[in-house]
PDB file of C-alpha atoms in Angstrom:
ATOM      1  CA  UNK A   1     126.968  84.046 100.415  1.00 44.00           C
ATOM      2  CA  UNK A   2     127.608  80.442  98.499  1.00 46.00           C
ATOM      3  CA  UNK A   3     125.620  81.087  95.419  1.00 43.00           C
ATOM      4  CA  UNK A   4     126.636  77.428  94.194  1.00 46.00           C
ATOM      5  CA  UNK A   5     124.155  76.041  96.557  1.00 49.00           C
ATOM      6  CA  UNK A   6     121.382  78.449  95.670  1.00 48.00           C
ATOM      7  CA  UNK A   7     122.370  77.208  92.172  1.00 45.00           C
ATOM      8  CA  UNK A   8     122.085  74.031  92.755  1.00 50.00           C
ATOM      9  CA  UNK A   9     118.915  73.620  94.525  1.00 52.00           C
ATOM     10  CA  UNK A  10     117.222  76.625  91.931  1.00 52.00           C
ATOM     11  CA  UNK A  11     117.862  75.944  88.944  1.00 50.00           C
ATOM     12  CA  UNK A  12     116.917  79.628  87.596  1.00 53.00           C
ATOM     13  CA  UNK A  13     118.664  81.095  91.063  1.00 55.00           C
ATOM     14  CA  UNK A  14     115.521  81.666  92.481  1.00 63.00           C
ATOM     15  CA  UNK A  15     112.960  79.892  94.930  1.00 67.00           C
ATOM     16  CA  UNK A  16     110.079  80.365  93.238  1.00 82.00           C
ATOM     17  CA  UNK A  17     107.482  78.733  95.214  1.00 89.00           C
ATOM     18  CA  UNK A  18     106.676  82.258  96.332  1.00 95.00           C
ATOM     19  CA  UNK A  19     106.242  83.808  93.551  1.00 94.00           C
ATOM     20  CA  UNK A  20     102.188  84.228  93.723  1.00 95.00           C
ATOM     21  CA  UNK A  21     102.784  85.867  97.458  1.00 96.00           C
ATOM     22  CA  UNK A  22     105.949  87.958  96.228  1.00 96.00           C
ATOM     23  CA  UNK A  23     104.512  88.724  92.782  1.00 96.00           C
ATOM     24  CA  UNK A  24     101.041  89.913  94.064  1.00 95.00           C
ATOM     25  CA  UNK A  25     100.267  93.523  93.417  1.00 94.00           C
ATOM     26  CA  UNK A  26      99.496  95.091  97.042  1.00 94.00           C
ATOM     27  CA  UNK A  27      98.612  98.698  95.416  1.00 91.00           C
ATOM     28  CA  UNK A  28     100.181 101.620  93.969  1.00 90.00           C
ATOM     29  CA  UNK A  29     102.526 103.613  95.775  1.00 89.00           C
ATOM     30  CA  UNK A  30     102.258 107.403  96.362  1.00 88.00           C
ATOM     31  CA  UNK A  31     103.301 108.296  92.732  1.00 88.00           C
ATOM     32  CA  UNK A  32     101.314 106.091  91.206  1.00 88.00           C
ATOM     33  CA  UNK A  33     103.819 103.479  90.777  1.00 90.00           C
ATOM     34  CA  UNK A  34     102.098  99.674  91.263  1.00 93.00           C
ATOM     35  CA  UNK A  35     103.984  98.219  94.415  1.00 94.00           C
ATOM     36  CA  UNK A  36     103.857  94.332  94.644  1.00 96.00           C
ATOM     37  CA  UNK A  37     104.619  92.560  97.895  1.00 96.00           C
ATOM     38  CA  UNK A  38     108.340  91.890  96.629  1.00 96.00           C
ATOM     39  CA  UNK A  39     109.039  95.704  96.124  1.00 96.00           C
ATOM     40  CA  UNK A  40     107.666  96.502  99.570  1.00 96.00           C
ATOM     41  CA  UNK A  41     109.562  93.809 101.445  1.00 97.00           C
ATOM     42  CA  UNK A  42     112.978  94.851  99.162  1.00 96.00           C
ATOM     43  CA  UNK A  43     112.535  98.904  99.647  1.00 95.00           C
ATOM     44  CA  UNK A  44     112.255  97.864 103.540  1.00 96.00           C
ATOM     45  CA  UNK A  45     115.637  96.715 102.723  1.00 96.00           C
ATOM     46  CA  UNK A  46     114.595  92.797 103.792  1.00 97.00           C
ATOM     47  CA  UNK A  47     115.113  89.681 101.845  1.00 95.00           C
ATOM     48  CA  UNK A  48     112.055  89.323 100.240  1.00 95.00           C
ATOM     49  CA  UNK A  49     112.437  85.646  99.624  1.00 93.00           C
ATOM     50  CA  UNK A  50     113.440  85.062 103.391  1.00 94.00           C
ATOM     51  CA  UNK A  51     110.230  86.514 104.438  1.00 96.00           C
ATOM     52  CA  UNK A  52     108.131  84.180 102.289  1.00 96.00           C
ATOM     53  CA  UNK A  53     109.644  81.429 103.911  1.00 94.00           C
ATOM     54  CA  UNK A  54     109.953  82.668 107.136  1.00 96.00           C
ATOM     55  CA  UNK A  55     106.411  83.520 106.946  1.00 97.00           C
ATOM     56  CA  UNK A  56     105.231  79.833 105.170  1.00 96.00           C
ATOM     57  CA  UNK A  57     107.061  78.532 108.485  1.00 95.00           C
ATOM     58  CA  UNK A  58     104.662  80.183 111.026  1.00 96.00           C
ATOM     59  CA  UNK A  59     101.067  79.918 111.758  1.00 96.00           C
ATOM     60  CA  UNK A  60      98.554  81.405 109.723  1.00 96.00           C
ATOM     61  CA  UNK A  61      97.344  83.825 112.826  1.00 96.00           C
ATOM     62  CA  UNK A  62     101.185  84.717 113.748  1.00 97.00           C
ATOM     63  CA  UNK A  63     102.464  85.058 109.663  1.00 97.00           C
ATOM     64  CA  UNK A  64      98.985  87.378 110.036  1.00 97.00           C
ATOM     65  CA  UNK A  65     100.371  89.367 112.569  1.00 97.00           C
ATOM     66  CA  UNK A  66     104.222  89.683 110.722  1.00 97.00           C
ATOM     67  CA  UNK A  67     102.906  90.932 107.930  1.00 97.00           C
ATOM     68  CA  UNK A  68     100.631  93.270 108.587  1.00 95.00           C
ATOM     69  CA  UNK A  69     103.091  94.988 110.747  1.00 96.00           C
ATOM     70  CA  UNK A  70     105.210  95.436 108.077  1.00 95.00           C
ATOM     71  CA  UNK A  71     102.967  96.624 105.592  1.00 94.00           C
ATOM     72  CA  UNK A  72     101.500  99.431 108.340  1.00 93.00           C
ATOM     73  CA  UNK A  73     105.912 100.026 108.392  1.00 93.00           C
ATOM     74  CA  UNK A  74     105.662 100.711 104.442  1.00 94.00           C
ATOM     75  CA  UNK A  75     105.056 104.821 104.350  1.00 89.00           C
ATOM     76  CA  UNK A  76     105.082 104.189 100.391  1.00 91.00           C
ATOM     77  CA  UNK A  77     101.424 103.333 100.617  1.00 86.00           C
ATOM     78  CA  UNK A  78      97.944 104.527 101.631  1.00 78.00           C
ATOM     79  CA  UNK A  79      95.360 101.693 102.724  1.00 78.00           C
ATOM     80  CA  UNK A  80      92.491 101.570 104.850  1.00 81.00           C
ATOM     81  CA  UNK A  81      92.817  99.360 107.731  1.00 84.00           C
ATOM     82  CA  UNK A  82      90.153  96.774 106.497  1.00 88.00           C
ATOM     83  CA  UNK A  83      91.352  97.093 102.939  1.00 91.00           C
ATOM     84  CA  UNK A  84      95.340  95.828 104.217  1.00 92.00           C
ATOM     85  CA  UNK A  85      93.454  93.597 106.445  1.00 94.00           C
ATOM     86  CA  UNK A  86      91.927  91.803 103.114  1.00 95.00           C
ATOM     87  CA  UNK A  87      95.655  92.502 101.614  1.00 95.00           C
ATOM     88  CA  UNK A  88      97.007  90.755 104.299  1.00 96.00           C
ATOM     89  CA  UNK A  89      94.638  87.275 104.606  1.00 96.00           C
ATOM     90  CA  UNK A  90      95.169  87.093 100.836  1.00 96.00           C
ATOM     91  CA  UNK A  91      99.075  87.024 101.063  1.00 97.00           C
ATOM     92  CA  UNK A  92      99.011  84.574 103.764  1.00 97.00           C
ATOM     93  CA  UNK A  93      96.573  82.777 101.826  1.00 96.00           C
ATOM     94  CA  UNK A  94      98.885  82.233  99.100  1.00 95.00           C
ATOM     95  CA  UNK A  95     101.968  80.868 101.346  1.00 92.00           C
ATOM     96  CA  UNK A  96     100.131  78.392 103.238  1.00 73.00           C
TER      97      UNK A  96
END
């Protein structure tokens, strides 16, 4: 990866017009631990920065649908389905 350019366009190396969607706490994870949706989407081993934009790129109804399949993918934590429905419309919320 060319780092220069992610330099460049970031000054602090990071995109951070995510960082209410990435830095939102989503719950705590089976020890107790908080989880936020960047530690979810970077324990499933994806690029949680990608996601946001891949996400911020897509409708509301199918960046709806993306994400709450991955959180139901995330063993780490327990929620209710209304309760990661609510998660869910609040993250998308925040990217669009």
């Amino acid at each position: 990866m060319d780092w220069s350019i992610m330099m460049e366009n970031y000054p602090n190396g990071l995109d951070t017009r995510y960082d209410r969607f990435l830095q939102t706490r989503i719950g705590a994870g089976l020890n107790g631990t908080p989880v936020t949706t960047l530690s979810m989407l970077a324990r499933l081993g994806l690029d949680p920065w990608q996601v946001a934009r891949d996400l911020s790129a897509m409708s509301k109804e199918t960046a709806w649908a993306k994400l709450e399949k991955v959180m139901i993918s995330f063993a780490d934590l327990t929620h209710s389905a209304k309760n990661r429905q609510n998660i869910v419309t609040g993250l998308i919320a925040s990217l669009h």
